[in-house]
XYZ file of C-alpha atoms in Angstrom:
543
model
C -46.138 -32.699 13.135
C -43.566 -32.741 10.761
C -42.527 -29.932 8.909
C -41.056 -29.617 5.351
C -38.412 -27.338 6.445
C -37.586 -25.995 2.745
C -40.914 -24.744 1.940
C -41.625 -24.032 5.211
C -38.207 -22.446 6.359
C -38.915 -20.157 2.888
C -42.033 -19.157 3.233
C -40.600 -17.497 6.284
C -37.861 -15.802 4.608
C -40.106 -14.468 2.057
C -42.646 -13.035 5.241
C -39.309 -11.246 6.606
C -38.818 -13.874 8.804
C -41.272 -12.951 11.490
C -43.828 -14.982 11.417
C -46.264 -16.070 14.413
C -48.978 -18.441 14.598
C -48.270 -20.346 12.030
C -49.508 -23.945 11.135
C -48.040 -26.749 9.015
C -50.508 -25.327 6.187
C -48.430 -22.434 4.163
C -52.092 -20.749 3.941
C -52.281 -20.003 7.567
C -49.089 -17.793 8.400
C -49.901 -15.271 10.052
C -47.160 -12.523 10.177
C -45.468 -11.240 12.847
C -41.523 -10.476 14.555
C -40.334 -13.155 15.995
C -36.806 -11.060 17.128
C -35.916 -12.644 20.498
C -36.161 -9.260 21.575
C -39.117 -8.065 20.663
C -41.087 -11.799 20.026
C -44.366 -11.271 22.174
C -45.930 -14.421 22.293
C -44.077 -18.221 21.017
C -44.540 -19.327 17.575
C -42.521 -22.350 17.852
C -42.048 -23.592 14.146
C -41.279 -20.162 12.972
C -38.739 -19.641 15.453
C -37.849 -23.077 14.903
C -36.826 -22.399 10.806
C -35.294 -19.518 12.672
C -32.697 -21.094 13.706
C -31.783 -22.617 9.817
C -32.036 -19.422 8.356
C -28.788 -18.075 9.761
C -26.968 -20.126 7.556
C -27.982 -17.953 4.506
C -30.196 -14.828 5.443
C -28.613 -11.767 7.240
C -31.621 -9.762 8.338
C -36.013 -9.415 8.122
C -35.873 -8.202 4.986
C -33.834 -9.818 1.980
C -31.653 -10.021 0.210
C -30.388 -7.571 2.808
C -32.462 -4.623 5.410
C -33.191 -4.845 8.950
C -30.172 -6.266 9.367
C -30.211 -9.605 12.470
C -26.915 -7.856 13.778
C -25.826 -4.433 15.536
C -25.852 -1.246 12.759
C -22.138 -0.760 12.877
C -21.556 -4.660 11.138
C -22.301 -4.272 7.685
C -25.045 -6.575 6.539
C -24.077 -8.356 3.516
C -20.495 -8.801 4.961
C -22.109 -10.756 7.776
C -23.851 -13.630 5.773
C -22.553 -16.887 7.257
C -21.349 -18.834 4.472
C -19.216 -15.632 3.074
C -17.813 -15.020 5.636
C -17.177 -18.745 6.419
C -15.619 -19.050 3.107
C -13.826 -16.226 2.877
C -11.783 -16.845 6.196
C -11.218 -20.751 5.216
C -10.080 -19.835 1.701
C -8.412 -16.920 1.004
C -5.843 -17.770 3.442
C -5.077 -20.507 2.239
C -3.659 -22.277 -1.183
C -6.901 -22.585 -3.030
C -8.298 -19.465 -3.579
C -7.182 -15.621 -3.718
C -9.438 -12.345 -4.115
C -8.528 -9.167 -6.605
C -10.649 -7.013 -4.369
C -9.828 -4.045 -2.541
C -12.419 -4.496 -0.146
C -11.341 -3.700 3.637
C -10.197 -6.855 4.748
C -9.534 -9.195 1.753
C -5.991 -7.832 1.252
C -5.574 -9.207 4.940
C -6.781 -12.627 3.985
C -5.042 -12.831 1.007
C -1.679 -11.994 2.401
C -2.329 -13.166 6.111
C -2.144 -10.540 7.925
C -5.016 -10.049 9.797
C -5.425 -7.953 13.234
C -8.099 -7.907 16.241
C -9.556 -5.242 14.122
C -10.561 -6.967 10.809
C -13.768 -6.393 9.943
C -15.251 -9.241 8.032
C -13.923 -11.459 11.347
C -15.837 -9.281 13.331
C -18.843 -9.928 11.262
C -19.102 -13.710 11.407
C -17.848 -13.848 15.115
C -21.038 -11.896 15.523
C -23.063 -13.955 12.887
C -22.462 -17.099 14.955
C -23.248 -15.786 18.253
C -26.620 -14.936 16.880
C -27.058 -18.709 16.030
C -26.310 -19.442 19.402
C -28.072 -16.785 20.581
C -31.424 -17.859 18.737
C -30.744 -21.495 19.701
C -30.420 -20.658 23.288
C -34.091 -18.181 23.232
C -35.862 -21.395 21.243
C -34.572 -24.157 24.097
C -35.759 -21.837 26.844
C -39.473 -21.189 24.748
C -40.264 -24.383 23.584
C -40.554 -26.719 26.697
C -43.407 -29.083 25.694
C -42.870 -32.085 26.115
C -44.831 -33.649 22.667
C -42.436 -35.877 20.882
C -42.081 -32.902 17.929
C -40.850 -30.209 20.269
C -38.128 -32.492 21.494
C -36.915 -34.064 17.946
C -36.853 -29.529 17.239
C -34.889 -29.338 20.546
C -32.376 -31.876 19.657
C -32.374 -29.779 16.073
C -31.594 -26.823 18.070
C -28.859 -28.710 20.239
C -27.263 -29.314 17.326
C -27.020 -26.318 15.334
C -25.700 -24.635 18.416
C -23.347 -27.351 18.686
C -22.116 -26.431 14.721
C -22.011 -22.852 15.680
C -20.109 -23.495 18.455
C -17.694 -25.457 16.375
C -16.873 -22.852 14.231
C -16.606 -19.985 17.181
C -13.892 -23.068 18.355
C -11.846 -23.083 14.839
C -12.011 -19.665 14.600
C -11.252 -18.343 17.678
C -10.136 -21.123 19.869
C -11.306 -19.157 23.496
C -14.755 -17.549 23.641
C -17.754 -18.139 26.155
C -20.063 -21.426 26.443
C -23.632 -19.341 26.619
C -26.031 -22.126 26.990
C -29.002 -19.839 28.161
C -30.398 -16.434 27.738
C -29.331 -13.306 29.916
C -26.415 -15.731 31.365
C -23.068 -14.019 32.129
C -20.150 -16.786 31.905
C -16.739 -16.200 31.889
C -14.810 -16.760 28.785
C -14.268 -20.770 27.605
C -10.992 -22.246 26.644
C -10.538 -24.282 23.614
C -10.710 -27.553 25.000
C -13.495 -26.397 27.370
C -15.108 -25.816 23.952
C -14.302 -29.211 22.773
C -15.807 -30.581 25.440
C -19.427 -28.863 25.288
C -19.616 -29.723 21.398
C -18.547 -33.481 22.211
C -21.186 -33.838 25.635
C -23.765 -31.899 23.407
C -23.573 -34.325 20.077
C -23.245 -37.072 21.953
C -26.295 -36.890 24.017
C -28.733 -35.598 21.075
C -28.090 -39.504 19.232
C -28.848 -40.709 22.288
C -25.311 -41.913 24.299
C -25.772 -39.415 26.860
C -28.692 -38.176 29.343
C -31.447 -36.542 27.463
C -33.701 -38.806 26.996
C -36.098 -37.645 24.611
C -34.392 -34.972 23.232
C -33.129 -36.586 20.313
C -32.595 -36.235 16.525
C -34.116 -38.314 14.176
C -33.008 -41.335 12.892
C -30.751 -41.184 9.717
C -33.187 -40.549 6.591
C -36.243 -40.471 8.597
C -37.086 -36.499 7.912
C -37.012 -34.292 5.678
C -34.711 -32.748 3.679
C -33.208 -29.644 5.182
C -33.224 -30.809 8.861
C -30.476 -32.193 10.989
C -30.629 -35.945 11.451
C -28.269 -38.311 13.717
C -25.997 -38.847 10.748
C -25.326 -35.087 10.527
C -24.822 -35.050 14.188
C -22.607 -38.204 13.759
C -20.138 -36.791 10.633
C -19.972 -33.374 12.871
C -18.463 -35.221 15.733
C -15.780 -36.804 12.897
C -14.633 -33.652 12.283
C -14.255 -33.175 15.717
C -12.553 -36.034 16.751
C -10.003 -35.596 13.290
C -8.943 -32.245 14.193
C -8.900 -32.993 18.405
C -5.444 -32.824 18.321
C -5.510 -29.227 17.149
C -7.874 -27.988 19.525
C -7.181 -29.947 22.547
C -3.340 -31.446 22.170
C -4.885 -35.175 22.273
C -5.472 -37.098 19.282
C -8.889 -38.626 18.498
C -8.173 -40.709 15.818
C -9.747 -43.993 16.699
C -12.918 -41.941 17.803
C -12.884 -40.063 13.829
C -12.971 -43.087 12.305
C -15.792 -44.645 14.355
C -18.032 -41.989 14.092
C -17.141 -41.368 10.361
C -18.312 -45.295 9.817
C -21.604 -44.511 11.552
C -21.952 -41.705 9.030
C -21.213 -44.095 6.147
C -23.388 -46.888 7.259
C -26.606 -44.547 7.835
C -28.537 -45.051 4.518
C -26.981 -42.124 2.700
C -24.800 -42.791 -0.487
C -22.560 -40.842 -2.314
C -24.170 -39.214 -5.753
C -22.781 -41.430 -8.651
C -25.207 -41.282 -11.443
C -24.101 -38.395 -14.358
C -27.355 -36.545 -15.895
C -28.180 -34.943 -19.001
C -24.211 -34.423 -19.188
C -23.399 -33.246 -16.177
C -21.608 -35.702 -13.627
C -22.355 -37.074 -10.521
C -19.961 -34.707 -8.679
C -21.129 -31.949 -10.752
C -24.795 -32.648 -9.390
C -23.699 -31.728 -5.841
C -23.238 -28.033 -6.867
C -26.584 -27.565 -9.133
C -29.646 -25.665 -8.925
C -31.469 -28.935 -8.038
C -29.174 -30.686 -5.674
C -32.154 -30.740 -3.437
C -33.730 -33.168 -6.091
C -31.378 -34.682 -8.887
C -29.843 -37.432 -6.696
C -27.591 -34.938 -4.779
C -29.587 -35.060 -1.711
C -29.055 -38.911 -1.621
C -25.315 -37.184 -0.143
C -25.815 -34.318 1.389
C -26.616 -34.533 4.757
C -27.117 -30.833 5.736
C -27.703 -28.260 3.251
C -27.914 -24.723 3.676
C -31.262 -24.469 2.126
C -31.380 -21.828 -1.106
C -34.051 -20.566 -3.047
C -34.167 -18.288 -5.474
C -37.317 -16.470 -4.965
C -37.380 -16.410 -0.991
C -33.879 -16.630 0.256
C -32.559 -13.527 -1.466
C -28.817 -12.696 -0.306
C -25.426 -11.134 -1.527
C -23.957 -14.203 0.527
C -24.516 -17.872 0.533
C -24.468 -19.961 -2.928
C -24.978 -16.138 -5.260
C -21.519 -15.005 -3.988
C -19.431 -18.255 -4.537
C -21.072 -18.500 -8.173
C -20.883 -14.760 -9.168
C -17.460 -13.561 -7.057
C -15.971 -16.710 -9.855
C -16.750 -15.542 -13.045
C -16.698 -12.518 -15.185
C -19.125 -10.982 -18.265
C -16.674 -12.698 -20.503
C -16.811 -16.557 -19.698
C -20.977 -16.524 -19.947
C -21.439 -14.256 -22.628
C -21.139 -16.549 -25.669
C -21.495 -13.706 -28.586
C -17.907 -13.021 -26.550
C -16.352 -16.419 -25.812
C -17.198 -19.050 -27.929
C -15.559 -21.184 -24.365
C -18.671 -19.595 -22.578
C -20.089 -21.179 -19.152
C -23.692 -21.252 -18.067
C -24.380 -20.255 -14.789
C -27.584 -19.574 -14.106
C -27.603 -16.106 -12.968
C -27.103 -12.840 -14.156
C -24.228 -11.529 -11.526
C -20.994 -12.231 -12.469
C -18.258 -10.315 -10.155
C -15.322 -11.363 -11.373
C -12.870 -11.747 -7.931
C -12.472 -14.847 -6.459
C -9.867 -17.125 -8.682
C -7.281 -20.108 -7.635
C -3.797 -20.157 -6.462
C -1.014 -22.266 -8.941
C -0.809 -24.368 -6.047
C -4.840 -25.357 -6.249
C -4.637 -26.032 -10.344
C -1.028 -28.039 -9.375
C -3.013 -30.750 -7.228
C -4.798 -31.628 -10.952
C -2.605 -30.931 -13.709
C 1.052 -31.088 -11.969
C 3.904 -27.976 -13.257
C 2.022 -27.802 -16.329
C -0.142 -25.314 -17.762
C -3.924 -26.599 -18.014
C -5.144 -26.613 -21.875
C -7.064 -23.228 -22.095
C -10.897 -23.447 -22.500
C -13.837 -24.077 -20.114
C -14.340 -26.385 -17.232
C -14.954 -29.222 -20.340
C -11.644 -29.224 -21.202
C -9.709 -28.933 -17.781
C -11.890 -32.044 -16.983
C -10.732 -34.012 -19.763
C -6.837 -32.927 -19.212
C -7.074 -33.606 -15.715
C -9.068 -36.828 -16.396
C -10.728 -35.895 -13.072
C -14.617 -34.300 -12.928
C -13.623 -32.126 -9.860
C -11.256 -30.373 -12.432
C -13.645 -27.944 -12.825
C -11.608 -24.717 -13.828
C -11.912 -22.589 -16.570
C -8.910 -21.533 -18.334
C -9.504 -19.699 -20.995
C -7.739 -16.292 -21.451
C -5.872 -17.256 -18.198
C -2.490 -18.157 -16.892
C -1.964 -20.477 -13.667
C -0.411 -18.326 -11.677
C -1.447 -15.198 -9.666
C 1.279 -12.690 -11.128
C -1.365 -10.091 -11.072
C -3.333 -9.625 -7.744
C -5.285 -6.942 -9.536
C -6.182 -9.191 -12.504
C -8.636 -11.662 -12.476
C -6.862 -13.574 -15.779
C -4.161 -14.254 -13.379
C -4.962 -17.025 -11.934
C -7.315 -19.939 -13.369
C -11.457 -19.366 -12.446
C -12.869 -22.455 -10.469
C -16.993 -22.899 -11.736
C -17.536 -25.529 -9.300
C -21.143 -23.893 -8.137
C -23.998 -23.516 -10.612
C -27.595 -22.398 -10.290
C -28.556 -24.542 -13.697
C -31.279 -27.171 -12.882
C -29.333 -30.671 -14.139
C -33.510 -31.771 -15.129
C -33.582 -28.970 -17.767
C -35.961 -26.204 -15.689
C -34.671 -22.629 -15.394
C -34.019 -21.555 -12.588
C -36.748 -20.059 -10.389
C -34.965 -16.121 -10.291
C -32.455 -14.786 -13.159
C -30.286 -13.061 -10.358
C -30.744 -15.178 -7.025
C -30.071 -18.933 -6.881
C -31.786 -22.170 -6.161
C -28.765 -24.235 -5.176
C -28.375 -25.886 -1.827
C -25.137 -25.632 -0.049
C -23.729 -28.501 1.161
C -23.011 -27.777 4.872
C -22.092 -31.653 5.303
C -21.665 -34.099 3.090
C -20.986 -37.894 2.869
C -17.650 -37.575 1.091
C -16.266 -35.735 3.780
C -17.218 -39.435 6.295
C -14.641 -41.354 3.310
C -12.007 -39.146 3.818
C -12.106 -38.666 7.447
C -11.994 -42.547 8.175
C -9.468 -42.681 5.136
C -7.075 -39.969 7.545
C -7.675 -41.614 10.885
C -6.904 -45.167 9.486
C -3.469 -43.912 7.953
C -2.969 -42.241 11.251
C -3.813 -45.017 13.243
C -1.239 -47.194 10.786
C 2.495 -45.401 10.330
C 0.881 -42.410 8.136
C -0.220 -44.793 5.281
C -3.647 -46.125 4.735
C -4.872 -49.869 5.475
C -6.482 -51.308 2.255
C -9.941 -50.519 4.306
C -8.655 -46.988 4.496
C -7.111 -47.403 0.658
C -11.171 -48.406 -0.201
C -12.659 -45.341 0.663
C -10.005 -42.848 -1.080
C -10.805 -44.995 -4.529
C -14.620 -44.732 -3.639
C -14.380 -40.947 -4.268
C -11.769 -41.021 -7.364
C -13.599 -43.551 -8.786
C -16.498 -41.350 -8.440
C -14.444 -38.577 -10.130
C -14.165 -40.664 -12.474
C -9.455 -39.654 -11.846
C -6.722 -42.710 -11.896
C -6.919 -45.348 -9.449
C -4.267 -45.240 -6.782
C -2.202 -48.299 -5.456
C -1.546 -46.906 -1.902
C -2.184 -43.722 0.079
C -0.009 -41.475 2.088
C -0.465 -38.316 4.724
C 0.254 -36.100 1.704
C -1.425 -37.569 -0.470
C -4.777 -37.369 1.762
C -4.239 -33.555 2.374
C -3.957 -33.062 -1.963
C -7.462 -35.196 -2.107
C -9.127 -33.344 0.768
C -8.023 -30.345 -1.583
C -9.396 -31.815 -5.020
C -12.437 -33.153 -3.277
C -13.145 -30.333 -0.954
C -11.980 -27.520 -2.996
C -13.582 -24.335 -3.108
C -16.169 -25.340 -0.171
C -14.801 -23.331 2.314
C -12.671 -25.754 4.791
C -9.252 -25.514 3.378
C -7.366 -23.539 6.133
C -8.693 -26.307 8.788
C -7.067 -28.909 6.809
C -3.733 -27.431 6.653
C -4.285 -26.556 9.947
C -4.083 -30.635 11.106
C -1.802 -31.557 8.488
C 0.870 -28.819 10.002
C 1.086 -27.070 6.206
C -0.329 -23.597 7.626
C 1.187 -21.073 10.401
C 3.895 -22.181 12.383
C 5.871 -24.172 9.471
C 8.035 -23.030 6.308
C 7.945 -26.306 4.170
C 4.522 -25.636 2.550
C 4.546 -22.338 0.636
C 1.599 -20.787 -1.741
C 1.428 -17.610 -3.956
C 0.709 -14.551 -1.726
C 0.944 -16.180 1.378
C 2.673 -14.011 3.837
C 2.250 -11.082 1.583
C 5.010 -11.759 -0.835
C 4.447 -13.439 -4.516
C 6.460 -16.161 -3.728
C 5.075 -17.309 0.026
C 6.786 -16.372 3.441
C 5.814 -18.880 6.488
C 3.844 -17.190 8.774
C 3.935 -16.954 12.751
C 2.416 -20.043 14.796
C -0.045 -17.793 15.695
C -2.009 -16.992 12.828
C -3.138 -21.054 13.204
C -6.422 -19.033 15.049
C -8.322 -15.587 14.423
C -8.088 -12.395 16.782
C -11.140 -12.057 18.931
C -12.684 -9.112 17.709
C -11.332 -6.184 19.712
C -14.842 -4.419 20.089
C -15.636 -7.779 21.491
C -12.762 -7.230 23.690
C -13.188 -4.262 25.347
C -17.087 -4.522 25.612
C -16.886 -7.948 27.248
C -13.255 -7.716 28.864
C -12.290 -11.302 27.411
C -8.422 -12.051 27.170
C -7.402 -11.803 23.863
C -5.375 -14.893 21.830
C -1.667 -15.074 21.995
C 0.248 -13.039 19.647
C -2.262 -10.508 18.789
């Protein structure tokens, strides 16, 4: 049987996520918990969508109340892709919050502790993927050929979790079963499990059976080899970071499989909108986005309601005054009624489009045009570059690179909640990892088959065409490409332009307006200390 994960994976949002005995056929649900703890008898499909859901949905009852995690984490700090963001962001030279919420002044001036809260919250997020991964491999046993393309599903997505507990934190335990007591993993020990795991669910290892599906061969929403194939790029790009070895032969190759498994970057404008813009809309699922995207965190407006997710990187961008147009004649559509006015860029972000100078003021139209680059997409009006102001959200340009506006013309299914898929994984990122391993592999300068896949993406962006391509100039494009998708600090992390240097400076980092390097440590996260002393594990140098 094969399932249509979005409707499906929805449908069991909007039941509170508990559903048992269900069928293919919406019709059938029947609703019950399916809480490891508390699941009473297997229903395998719901469980399986389960497992998805963690991306975007924090508890049974949305958009937030009995809550997936412990009482004493705070539910709507604990959605995935916030708190994903937030940590991969705000530290970094893209983006910079005006709240005083516990725990964003940390980020924005890195200076975070064992005891930060929203850290806390995601290290406890991802263990629950893992956590559900591990209770659906030890339920579903059959041996039909579905159960074992859904194990090689679950594989993986503990495999992506796992990644992330790796960035993060560098040193936490490998649980690969339920009830199972291990002692605490190293970083490379990590590295290792993700490798053996991806490598065996596209079938060079021992599992047999238990593999994904070939590239483009189900349906949107589920993990397919390619997925499994662009994950183990990243891994293999940033291997010197977490192991001390370079990978960068093994990047490229794997990045190549990506780009030779039937997807294709989105290239085709629509009703005004471009093709870059279409990866960020309401209907990415539909409007030729999808043709790119090779996992999406799957949104909905109706049934996956959440303060996290796609909502808060729309609404935490804007204010009242850019899309109310009796206001601001420069107004931008959204497609939803929030607007939270906190998260804004760094003058180091706008610098990587428009140099030293000041970017025209208006909306994302105009910044476009200046820039002569679609992934320009900040809105200027009313605001100066730089972040003078941590308290005002003027200082500082607003980046609109989300929207929940359909690019077909239909509204939106929910005024409030959005429709728009987040691109976990996308094919852009397989151009720019084989652009960085070639350049590694070749003095720190890209062969012209490196040089090729760089001008794919500008040319895309419809920005200049470039002549050659250095180290520096790879880690400004991962920026313009990348921006704003919650990956930055990993980037600077490889390219040596985060902790541990003082050549690279940003606005607020270190705490002061002008940028103070930080300690080598602060390349990794704390383990959370109530982590610590409930579990005993050794906690990571420097903190």
């Amino acid at each position: 049987m094969k399932l249509n994960i979005k409707n499906f994976l929805f449908s069991a949002a909007l039941a509170s996520m508990t559903l048992v005995g269900a069928t293919s056929c919406l019709g059938d649900l029947d609703v019950k918990n399916i809480n490891p703890k508390q699941v009473s008898e297997l229903n395998q499909n719901a469980l399986f969508n389960k497992l998805y859901s963690n991306f975007v949905l924090t508890g049974q009852t949305g958009p937030n109340g009995n809550s997936d995690l412990p009482d004493d984490i705070d539910e709507g700090a604990s959605n995935m892709l916030r708190q994903i963001w937030s940590a991969n962001e705000l530290t970094t030279d893209e983006a910079h919050c005006l709240w005083g919420n516990e725990g964003i002044p940390e980020f924005n001036h890195n200076a975070w502790s064992d005891a930060h809260p929203m850290m806390q919250a995601l290290y406890y997020r991802l263990y629950n993927g893992v956590t559900l991964a591990n209770f659906f491999l030890s339920e579903a046993t059959a041996t039909d050929a579905e159960t074992q393309t859904q194990r090689a599903e679950a594989r993986f997505l503990r495999a992506l979790h796992y990644y992330y507990l790796m960035d993060f934190y560098a040193n936490v335990p490998i649980l690969k079963r339920m009830n199972e007591d291990v002692p605490q993993g190293t970083r490379a020990e990590l590295f290792a499990f993700i490798e053996s795991e991806l490598k065996d669910i596209v079938g060079e290892g021992q599992s047999g059976s238990e593999q994904l599906a070939a590239p483009r061969t189900t349906n949107y929403g589920r993990a397919d080899k390619a997925a499994a194939w662009l994950l183990l790029s990243r891994l293999y790009l940033n291997a010197e970071v977490y192991t001390g070895k370079a990978q960068w032969e093994n990047a490229k190759t794997y990045a190549d499989k990506a780009l030779k498994s039937g997807y294709a970057l989105s290239t085709t404008p629509k009703n005004g909108y471009s093709a870059f813009q279409l990866l960020f809309m309401g209907d990415n699922d539909s409007n030729g986005a999808q043709n790119e995207i090779l996992l999406p965190a799957l949104h909905d407006g109706e049934l996956t309601q959440t303060w996290g997710g796609v909502l808060f990187l729309i609404a935490s961008g804007v204010e009242k005054a850019m899309i109310d147009s009796n206001a601001n004649p420069d107004y931008i559509v959204t497609g939803t009624s929030e607007n939270w006015g906190g998260n804004r860029t760094t003058k180091q972000f706008a610098e990587k489009f428009f140099g030293a100078s000041e970017a025209p003021q208006g909306n994302t139209a105009s910044s476009v045009a200046a820039a002569k680059d679609d992934r320009a997409l900040f809105y200027t009006k009313g605001h100066k570059a730089s972040i003078e102001d941590e308290t005002n959200f003027k200082s500082g340009y607003a980046y609109v690179k989300f929207l929940n506006v359909h690019a077909d013309g239909t509204k939106p299914k929910h005024t409030q909640f959005v429709d728009t898929d987040f691109p976990m994984l996308r094919l852009a990122e397989a151009y720019l990892t084989y652009a960085e391993a070639d350049a590694r592999l070749n003095g720190g300068r890209c062969t012209a088959d490196g040089l090729n896949k760089v001008k794919a993406l500008r040319q895309r962006a419809n920005a200049a065409d470039v002549s050659s391509v250095t180290l520096d100039d790879l880690c400004d494009e991962w920026c313009r490409e990348f921006g704003f998708e919650g990956r930055r600090r990993m980037d600077l992390v490889r390219f040596g332009k985060f902790a541990g240097q003082s050549s690279y400076k940003w606005e607020w980092m270190g705490g002061t307006y002008e940028g103070s390097s930080l300690p080598a440590h602060y390349n990794i996260f704390a383990i959370p200390n109530s982590v610590i002393n409930a579990d005993g594990l050794k906690q990571n140098n420097g903190f």
